């Protein structure tokens, strides 16, 4: 499934409720470059919808490969294709 980068607003102001079912949060460890693709339903199991993504991710992140526990790099990608119209 192809993905494209999406901008939902300023990075420090995006909340979990702004994510849709076709979004994925890409989290990358700055130390060892390990990458995780986290779907929104996994995030909503752990955090409330009104929480902001930036402090929630940076406060709870710990790399499973190298043990790095500081702020990771993250961005949001959205699925595109014929089954996902761009207007939705």
PDB file of N, CA and C in Angstrom:
ATOM      1  N   UNK A   1       0.852  -1.168   0.000  1.00  0.00           N
ATOM      2  CA  UNK A   1       0.000   0.000   0.000  1.00  0.00           C
ATOM      3  C   UNK A   1       0.903   1.237   0.000  1.00  0.00           C
ATOM      4  N   UNK A   2       0.741   2.123  -0.958  1.00  0.00           N
ATOM      5  CA  UNK A   2       1.575   3.328  -0.999  1.00  0.00           C
ATOM      6  C   UNK A   2       1.153   4.339   0.065  1.00  0.00           C
ATOM      7  N   UNK A   3       2.133   5.047   0.573  1.00  0.00           N
ATOM      8  CA  UNK A   3       1.896   6.082   1.571  1.00  0.00           C
ATOM      9  C   UNK A   3       2.453   7.398   1.063  1.00  0.00           C
ATOM     10  N   UNK A   4       1.886   8.499   1.522  1.00  0.00           N
ATOM     11  CA  UNK A   4       2.433   9.820   1.233  1.00  0.00           C
ATOM     12  C   UNK A   4       2.490  10.597   2.539  1.00  0.00           C
ATOM     13  N   UNK A   5       3.456  11.494   2.623  1.00  0.00           N
ATOM     14  CA  UNK A   5       3.608  12.315   3.819  1.00  0.00           C
ATOM     15  C   UNK A   5       2.442  13.283   3.927  1.00  0.00           C
ATOM     16  N   UNK A   6       1.971  13.522   5.139  1.00  0.00           N
ATOM     17  CA  UNK A   6       0.837  14.412   5.351  1.00  0.00           C
ATOM     18  C   UNK A   6       1.189  15.405   6.461  1.00  0.00           C
ATOM     19  N   UNK A   7       0.750  16.653   6.297  1.00  0.00           N
ATOM     20  CA  UNK A   7       0.960  17.685   7.303  1.00  0.00           C
ATOM     21  C   UNK A   7      -0.380  18.025   7.935  1.00  0.00           C
ATOM     22  N   UNK A   8      -0.508  17.754   9.225  1.00  0.00           N
ATOM     23  CA  UNK A   8      -1.751  18.020   9.940  1.00  0.00           C
ATOM     24  C   UNK A   8      -1.705  19.329  10.714  1.00  0.00           C
ATOM     25  N   UNK A   9      -0.565  19.967  10.754  1.00  0.00           N
ATOM     26  CA  UNK A   9      -0.405  21.221  11.487  1.00  0.00           C
ATOM     27  C   UNK A   9       0.999  21.294  12.053  1.00  0.00           C
ATOM     28  N   UNK A  10       1.196  22.215  12.998  1.00  0.00           N
ATOM     29  CA  UNK A  10       2.493  22.322  13.646  1.00  0.00           C
ATOM     30  C   UNK A  10       2.753  21.069  14.474  1.00  0.00           C
ATOM     31  N   UNK A  11       3.985  20.602  14.461  1.00  0.00           N
ATOM     32  CA  UNK A  11       4.315  19.315  15.068  1.00  0.00           C
ATOM     33  C   UNK A  11       3.978  19.251  16.555  1.00  0.00           C
ATOM     34  N   UNK A  12       4.161  20.350  17.268  1.00  0.00           N
ATOM     35  CA  UNK A  12       3.905  20.332  18.704  1.00  0.00           C
ATOM     36  C   UNK A  12       2.422  20.434  19.043  1.00  0.00           C
ATOM     37  N   UNK A  13       1.560  20.654  18.056  1.00  0.00           N
ATOM     38  CA  UNK A  13       0.145  20.881  18.313  1.00  0.00           C
ATOM     39  C   UNK A  13      -0.762  19.763  17.786  1.00  0.00           C
ATOM     40  N   UNK A  14      -0.206  18.703  17.222  1.00  0.00           N
ATOM     41  CA  UNK A  14      -1.011  17.612  16.668  1.00  0.00           C
ATOM     42  C   UNK A  14      -1.445  16.683  17.804  1.00  0.00           C
ATOM     43  N   UNK A  15      -2.719  16.359  17.834  1.00  0.00           N
ATOM     44  CA  UNK A  15      -3.265  15.461  18.855  1.00  0.00           C
ATOM     45  C   UNK A  15      -3.589  14.108  18.217  1.00  0.00           C
ATOM     46  N   UNK A  16      -3.735  13.101  19.044  1.00  0.00           N
ATOM     47  CA  UNK A  16      -4.050  11.764  18.550  1.00  0.00           C
ATOM     48  C   UNK A  16      -5.395  11.732  17.840  1.00  0.00           C
ATOM     49  N   UNK A  17      -6.318  12.597  18.228  1.00  0.00           N
ATOM     50  CA  UNK A  17      -7.635  12.613  17.587  1.00  0.00           C
ATOM     51  C   UNK A  17      -7.579  13.111  16.146  1.00  0.00           C
ATOM     52  N   UNK A  18      -6.485  13.745  15.732  1.00  0.00           N
ATOM     53  CA  UNK A  18      -6.343  14.221  14.358  1.00  0.00           C
ATOM     54  C   UNK A  18      -5.969  13.095  13.389  1.00  0.00           C
ATOM     55  N   UNK A  19      -5.540  11.952  13.908  1.00  0.00           N
ATOM     56  CA  UNK A  19      -5.155  10.827  13.056  1.00  0.00           C
ATOM     57  C   UNK A  19      -6.395  10.094  12.558  1.00  0.00           C
ATOM     58  N   UNK A  20      -6.331   9.608  11.327  1.00  0.00           N
ATOM     59  CA  UNK A  20      -7.421   8.806  10.772  1.00  0.00           C
ATOM     60  C   UNK A  20      -6.988   7.339  10.738  1.00  0.00           C
ATOM     61  N   UNK A  21      -7.892   6.463  10.354  1.00  0.00           N
ATOM     62  CA  UNK A  21      -7.593   5.028  10.323  1.00  0.00           C
ATOM     63  C   UNK A  21      -6.551   4.682   9.266  1.00  0.00           C
ATOM     64  N   UNK A  22      -6.385   5.504   8.255  1.00  0.00           N
ATOM     65  CA  UNK A  22      -5.414   5.192   7.199  1.00  0.00           C
ATOM     66  C   UNK A  22      -4.059   5.851   7.418  1.00  0.00           C
ATOM     67  N   UNK A  23      -3.864   6.497   8.571  1.00  0.00           N
ATOM     68  CA  UNK A  23      -2.579   7.102   8.911  1.00  0.00           C
ATOM     69  C   UNK A  23      -1.684   6.080   9.605  1.00  0.00           C
ATOM     70  N   UNK A  24      -0.395   6.346   9.578  1.00  0.00           N
ATOM     71  CA  UNK A  24       0.573   5.559  10.327  1.00  0.00           C
ATOM     72  C   UNK A  24       1.629   6.530  10.857  1.00  0.00           C
ATOM     73  N   UNK A  25       2.023   6.336  12.104  1.00  0.00           N
ATOM     74  CA  UNK A  25       3.047   7.170  12.726  1.00  0.00           C
ATOM     75  C   UNK A  25       4.379   6.453  12.567  1.00  0.00           C
ATOM     76  N   UNK A  26       5.310   7.081  11.864  1.00  0.00           N
ATOM     77  CA  UNK A  26       6.642   6.519  11.652  1.00  0.00           C
ATOM     78  C   UNK A  26       7.557   7.099  12.724  1.00  0.00           C
ATOM     79  N   UNK A  27       8.092   6.236  13.583  1.00  0.00           N
ATOM     80  CA  UNK A  27       8.981   6.653  14.664  1.00  0.00           C
ATOM     81  C   UNK A  27      10.353   6.064  14.381  1.00  0.00           C
ATOM     82  N   UNK A  28      11.404   6.918  14.429  1.00  0.00           N
ATOM     83  CA  UNK A  28      12.767   6.489  14.131  1.00  0.00           C
ATOM     84  C   UNK A  28      13.687   6.847  15.286  1.00  0.00           C
ATOM     85  N   UNK A  29      14.497   5.897  15.708  1.00  0.00           N
ATOM     86  CA  UNK A  29      15.484   6.147  16.758  1.00  0.00           C
ATOM     87  C   UNK A  29      16.641   6.943  16.157  1.00  0.00           C
ATOM     88  N   UNK A  30      17.001   8.098  16.736  1.00  0.00           N
ATOM     89  CA  UNK A  30      18.103   8.885  16.174  1.00  0.00           C
ATOM     90  C   UNK A  30      19.476   8.259  16.407  1.00  0.00           C
ATOM     91  N   UNK A  31      19.579   7.320  17.314  1.00  0.00           N
ATOM     92  CA  UNK A  31      20.860   6.712  17.624  1.00  0.00           C
ATOM     93  C   UNK A  31      21.207   5.563  16.672  1.00  0.00           C
ATOM     94  N   UNK A  32      20.275   4.617  16.495  1.00  0.00           N
ATOM     95  CA  UNK A  32      20.579   3.435  15.677  1.00  0.00           C
ATOM     96  C   UNK A  32      19.744   3.355  14.398  1.00  0.00           C
ATOM     97  N   UNK A  33      18.860   4.317  14.165  1.00  0.00           N
ATOM     98  CA  UNK A  33      18.008   4.395  12.971  1.00  0.00           C
ATOM     99  C   UNK A  33      17.013   3.245  12.835  1.00  0.00           C
ATOM    100  N   UNK A  34      16.668   2.582  13.937  1.00  0.00           N
ATOM    101  CA  UNK A  34      15.586   1.584  13.891  1.00  0.00           C
ATOM    102  C   UNK A  34      14.276   2.323  13.679  1.00  0.00           C
ATOM    103  N   UNK A  35      13.396   1.725  12.873  1.00  0.00           N
ATOM    104  CA  UNK A  35      12.153   2.397  12.481  1.00  0.00           C
ATOM    105  C   UNK A  35      10.951   1.540  12.860  1.00  0.00           C
ATOM    106  N   UNK A  36       9.936   2.204  13.421  1.00  0.00           N
ATOM    107  CA  UNK A  36       8.681   1.546  13.769  1.00  0.00           C
ATOM    108  C   UNK A  36       7.556   2.228  13.027  1.00  0.00           C
ATOM    109  N   UNK A  37       6.588   1.441  12.582  1.00  0.00           N
ATOM    110  CA  UNK A  37       5.368   1.969  11.967  1.00  0.00           C
ATOM    111  C   UNK A  37       4.221   1.648  12.920  1.00  0.00           C
ATOM    112  N   UNK A  38       3.679   2.693  13.556  1.00  0.00           N
ATOM    113  CA  UNK A  38       2.674   2.506  14.600  1.00  0.00           C
ATOM    114  C   UNK A  38       1.314   2.957  14.085  1.00  0.00           C
ATOM    115  N   UNK A  39       0.319   2.059  14.037  1.00  0.00           N
ATOM    116  CA  UNK A  39      -1.027   2.457  13.596  1.00  0.00           C
ATOM    117  C   UNK A  39      -1.747   3.238  14.695  1.00  0.00           C
ATOM    118  N   UNK A  40      -2.712   4.073  14.329  1.00  0.00           N
ATOM    119  CA  UNK A  40      -3.403   4.910  15.317  1.00  0.00           C
ATOM    120  C   UNK A  40      -4.127   4.123  16.404  1.00  0.00           C
ATOM    121  N   UNK A  41      -4.671   2.955  16.087  1.00  0.00           N
ATOM    122  CA  UNK A  41      -5.417   2.229  17.121  1.00  0.00           C
ATOM    123  C   UNK A  41      -4.499   1.768  18.253  1.00  0.00           C
ATOM    124  N   UNK A  42      -3.229   1.486  17.958  1.00  0.00           N
ATOM    125  CA  UNK A  42      -2.276   1.134  19.011  1.00  0.00           C
ATOM    126  C   UNK A  42      -1.977   2.338  19.904  1.00  0.00           C
ATOM    127  N   UNK A  43      -1.903   3.527  19.302  1.00  0.00           N
ATOM    128  CA  UNK A  43      -1.656   4.736  20.084  1.00  0.00           C
ATOM    129  C   UNK A  43      -2.852   5.075  20.961  1.00  0.00           C
ATOM    130  N   UNK A  44      -4.058   4.889  20.428  1.00  0.00           N
ATOM    131  CA  UNK A  44      -5.261   5.223  21.193  1.00  0.00           C
ATOM    132  C   UNK A  44      -5.533   4.215  22.307  1.00  0.00           C
ATOM    133  N   UNK A  45      -4.950   3.019  22.242  1.00  0.00           N
ATOM    134  CA  UNK A  45      -5.037   2.080  23.358  1.00  0.00           C
ATOM    135  C   UNK A  45      -4.244   2.589  24.556  1.00  0.00           C
ATOM    136  N   UNK A  46      -3.199   3.355  24.276  1.00  0.00           N
ATOM    137  CA  UNK A  46      -2.287   3.783  25.335  1.00  0.00           C
ATOM    138  C   UNK A  46      -2.498   5.225  25.782  1.00  0.00           C
ATOM    139  N   UNK A  47      -2.928   6.100  24.877  1.00  0.00           N
ATOM    140  CA  UNK A  47      -3.077   7.519  25.179  1.00  0.00           C
ATOM    141  C   UNK A  47      -4.509   7.967  24.916  1.00  0.00           C
ATOM    142  N   UNK A  48      -4.924   9.035  25.577  1.00  0.00           N
ATOM    143  CA  UNK A  48      -6.235   9.626  25.310  1.00  0.00           C
ATOM    144  C   UNK A  48      -6.187  10.385  23.990  1.00  0.00           C
ATOM    145  N   UNK A  49      -7.328  10.545  23.353  1.00  0.00           N
ATOM    146  CA  UNK A  49      -7.401  11.190  22.042  1.00  0.00           C
ATOM    147  C   UNK A  49      -6.992  12.654  22.090  1.00  0.00           C
ATOM    148  N   UNK A  50      -7.182  13.324  23.223  1.00  0.00           N
ATOM    149  CA  UNK A  50      -6.862  14.750  23.311  1.00  0.00           C
ATOM    150  C   UNK A  50      -5.401  15.013  23.660  1.00  0.00           C
ATOM    151  N   UNK A  51      -4.603  13.976  23.927  1.00  0.00           N
ATOM    152  CA  UNK A  51      -3.185  14.182  24.215  1.00  0.00           C
ATOM    153  C   UNK A  51      -2.443  14.585  22.949  1.00  0.00           C
ATOM    154  N   UNK A  52      -1.429  15.408  23.117  1.00  0.00           N
ATOM    155  CA  UNK A  52      -0.586  15.784  21.981  1.00  0.00           C
ATOM    156  C   UNK A  52       0.417  14.672  21.702  1.00  0.00           C
ATOM    157  N   UNK A  53       0.731  14.488  20.440  1.00  0.00           N
ATOM    158  CA  UNK A  53       1.621  13.397  20.042  1.00  0.00           C
ATOM    159  C   UNK A  53       3.055  13.652  20.492  1.00  0.00           C
ATOM    160  N   UNK A  54       3.558  14.863  20.305  1.00  0.00           N
ATOM    161  CA  UNK A  54       4.973  15.142  20.550  1.00  0.00           C
ATOM    162  C   UNK A  54       5.402  14.848  21.990  1.00  0.00           C
ATOM    163  N   UNK A  55       4.760  15.412  23.018  1.00  0.00           N
ATOM    164  CA  UNK A  55       5.215  15.079  24.375  1.00  0.00           C
ATOM    165  C   UNK A  55       4.928  13.631  24.772  1.00  0.00           C
ATOM    166  N   UNK A  56       3.870  13.048  24.229  1.00  0.00           N
ATOM    167  CA  UNK A  56       3.548  11.658  24.573  1.00  0.00           C
ATOM    168  C   UNK A  56       4.604  10.701  24.028  1.00  0.00           C
ATOM    169  N   UNK A  57       5.008  10.900  22.783  1.00  0.00           N
ATOM    170  CA  UNK A  57       6.007  10.022  22.166  1.00  0.00           C
ATOM    171  C   UNK A  57       7.379  10.243  22.796  1.00  0.00           C
ATOM    172  N   UNK A  58       7.783  11.495  22.981  1.00  0.00           N
ATOM    173  CA  UNK A  58       9.115  11.763  23.519  1.00  0.00           C
ATOM    174  C   UNK A  58       9.226  11.371  24.987  1.00  0.00           C
ATOM    175  N   UNK A  59       8.109  11.380  25.715  1.00  0.00           N
ATOM    176  CA  UNK A  59       8.156  11.025  27.127  1.00  0.00           C
ATOM    177  C   UNK A  59       8.162   9.531  27.395  1.00  0.00           C
ATOM    178  N   UNK A  60       7.678   8.726  26.456  1.00  0.00           N
ATOM    179  CA  UNK A  60       7.562   7.284  26.695  1.00  0.00           C
ATOM    180  C   UNK A  60       8.443   6.440  25.780  1.00  0.00           C
ATOM    181  N   UNK A  61       9.184   7.056  24.874  1.00  0.00           N
ATOM    182  CA  UNK A  61       9.969   6.301  23.901  1.00  0.00           C
ATOM    183  C   UNK A  61      11.226   5.717  24.536  1.00  0.00           C
ATOM    184  N   UNK A  62      11.484   4.450  24.258  1.00  0.00           N
ATOM    185  CA  UNK A  62      12.759   3.819  24.578  1.00  0.00           C
ATOM    186  C   UNK A  62      13.034   2.787  23.497  1.00  0.00           C
ATOM    187  N   UNK A  63      14.164   2.925  22.844  1.00  0.00           N
ATOM    188  CA  UNK A  63      14.517   2.037  21.739  1.00  0.00           C
ATOM    189  C   UNK A  63      14.761   0.620  22.262  1.00  0.00           C
ATOM    190  N   UNK A  64      14.198  -0.362  21.570  1.00  0.00           N
ATOM    191  CA  UNK A  64      14.376  -1.756  21.971  1.00  0.00           C
ATOM    192  C   UNK A  64      15.712  -2.327  21.490  1.00  0.00           C
ATOM    193  N   UNK A  65      16.346  -1.671  20.529  1.00  0.00           N
ATOM    194  CA  UNK A  65      17.617  -2.167  20.009  1.00  0.00           C
ATOM    195  C   UNK A  65      18.806  -1.618  20.799  1.00  0.00           C
ATOM    196  N   UNK A  66      18.865  -0.286  20.994  1.00  0.00           N
ATOM    197  CA  UNK A  66      20.052   0.312  21.611  1.00  0.00           C
ATOM    198  C   UNK A  66      19.788   0.913  22.990  1.00  0.00           C
ATOM    199  N   UNK A  67      18.529   1.016  23.414  1.00  0.00           N
ATOM    200  CA  UNK A  67      18.214   1.564  24.731  1.00  0.00           C
ATOM    201  C   UNK A  67      18.154   3.074  24.795  1.00  0.00           C
ATOM    202  N   UNK A  68      18.217   3.747  23.662  1.00  0.00           N
ATOM    203  CA  UNK A  68      18.156   5.212  23.615  1.00  0.00           C
ATOM    204  C   UNK A  68      16.787   5.663  24.119  1.00  0.00           C
ATOM    205  N   UNK A  69      16.755   6.609  25.070  1.00  0.00           N
ATOM    206  CA  UNK A  69      15.477   6.986  25.677  1.00  0.00           C
ATOM    207  C   UNK A  69      15.169   8.475  25.570  1.00  0.00           C
ATOM    208  N   UNK A  70      15.738   9.138  24.590  1.00  0.00           N
ATOM    209  CA  UNK A  70      15.430  10.554  24.400  1.00  0.00           C
ATOM    210  C   UNK A  70      14.469  10.718  23.238  1.00  0.00           C
ATOM    211  N   UNK A  71      14.262  11.952  22.819  1.00  0.00           N
ATOM    212  CA  UNK A  71      13.236  12.245  21.815  1.00  0.00           C
ATOM    213  C   UNK A  71      13.553  11.617  20.455  1.00  0.00           C
ATOM    214  N   UNK A  72      12.627  10.824  19.911  1.00  0.00           N
ATOM    215  CA  UNK A  72      12.832  10.208  18.596  1.00  0.00           C
ATOM    216  C   UNK A  72      12.396  11.150  17.479  1.00  0.00           C
ATOM    217  N   UNK A  73      12.750  10.779  16.255  1.00  0.00           N
ATOM    218  CA  UNK A  73      12.215  11.469  15.083  1.00  0.00           C
ATOM    219  C   UNK A  73      10.886  10.807  14.740  1.00  0.00           C
ATOM    220  N   UNK A  74       9.887  11.579  14.364  1.00  0.00           N
ATOM    221  CA  UNK A  74       8.609  10.990  13.976  1.00  0.00           C
ATOM    222  C   UNK A  74       7.935  11.857  12.937  1.00  0.00           C
ATOM    223  N   UNK A  75       7.125  11.214  12.105  1.00  0.00           N
ATOM    224  CA  UNK A  75       6.289  11.912  11.133  1.00  0.00           C
ATOM    225  C   UNK A  75       5.097  11.018  10.800  1.00  0.00           C
ATOM    226  N   UNK A  76       4.122  11.603  10.136  1.00  0.00           N
ATOM    227  CA  UNK A  76       2.879  10.898   9.840  1.00  0.00           C
ATOM    228  C   UNK A  76       2.784  10.657   8.340  1.00  0.00           C
ATOM    229  N   UNK A  77       2.434   9.427   7.978  1.00  0.00           N
ATOM    230  CA  UNK A  77       2.207   9.062   6.584  1.00  0.00           C
ATOM    231  C   UNK A  77       0.754   8.625   6.455  1.00  0.00           C
ATOM    232  N   UNK A  78       0.171   8.842   5.266  1.00  0.00           N
ATOM    233  CA  UNK A  78      -1.223   8.479   5.013  1.00  0.00           C
ATOM    234  C   UNK A  78      -1.299   7.568   3.799  1.00  0.00           C
ATOM    235  N   UNK A  79      -2.097   6.505   3.904  1.00  0.00           N
ATOM    236  CA  UNK A  79      -2.279   5.563   2.800  1.00  0.00           C
ATOM    237  C   UNK A  79      -3.037   6.236   1.666  1.00  0.00           C
ATOM    238  N   UNK A  80      -2.595   5.970   0.447  1.00  0.00           N
ATOM    239  CA  UNK A  80      -3.262   6.496  -0.748  1.00  0.00           C
ATOM    240  C   UNK A  80      -3.482   5.338  -1.712  1.00  0.00           C
ATOM    241  N   UNK A  81      -4.348   5.540  -2.659  1.00  0.00           N
ATOM    242  CA  UNK A  81      -4.631   4.515  -3.649  1.00  0.00           C
ATOM    243  C   UNK A  81      -6.078   4.594  -4.078  1.00  0.00           C
ATOM    244  N   UNK A  82      -6.497   3.719  -4.983  1.00  0.00           N
ATOM    245  CA  UNK A  82      -7.870   3.782  -5.489  1.00  0.00           C
ATOM    246  C   UNK A  82      -8.912   3.499  -4.409  1.00  0.00           C
ATOM    247  N   UNK A  83      -8.550   2.704  -3.386  1.00  0.00           N
ATOM    248  CA  UNK A  83      -9.513   2.417  -2.333  1.00  0.00           C
ATOM    249  C   UNK A  83      -9.571   3.527  -1.281  1.00  0.00           C
ATOM    250  N   UNK A  84      -8.638   4.479  -1.339  1.00  0.00           N
ATOM    251  CA  UNK A  84      -8.607   5.618  -0.422  1.00  0.00           C
ATOM    252  C   UNK A  84      -8.642   6.910  -1.230  1.00  0.00           C
ATOM    253  N   UNK A  85      -9.799   7.473  -1.501  1.00  0.00           N
ATOM    254  CA  UNK A  85      -9.838   8.736  -2.248  1.00  0.00           C
ATOM    255  C   UNK A  85      -9.177   9.856  -1.450  1.00  0.00           C
ATOM    256  N   UNK A  86      -8.526  10.786  -2.136  1.00  0.00           N
ATOM    257  CA  UNK A  86      -7.805  11.872  -1.468  1.00  0.00           C
ATOM    258  C   UNK A  86      -8.731  12.847  -0.757  1.00  0.00           C
ATOM    259  N   UNK A  87      -9.985  12.903  -1.148  1.00  0.00           N
ATOM    260  CA  UNK A  87     -10.919  13.855  -0.548  1.00  0.00           C
ATOM    261  C   UNK A  87     -11.297  13.429   0.863  1.00  0.00           C
ATOM    262  N   UNK A  88     -11.326  12.140   1.129  1.00  0.00           N
ATOM    263  CA  UNK A  88     -11.766  11.636   2.438  1.00  0.00           C
ATOM    264  C   UNK A  88     -10.802  11.990   3.541  1.00  0.00           C
TER     265      UNK A  88
END
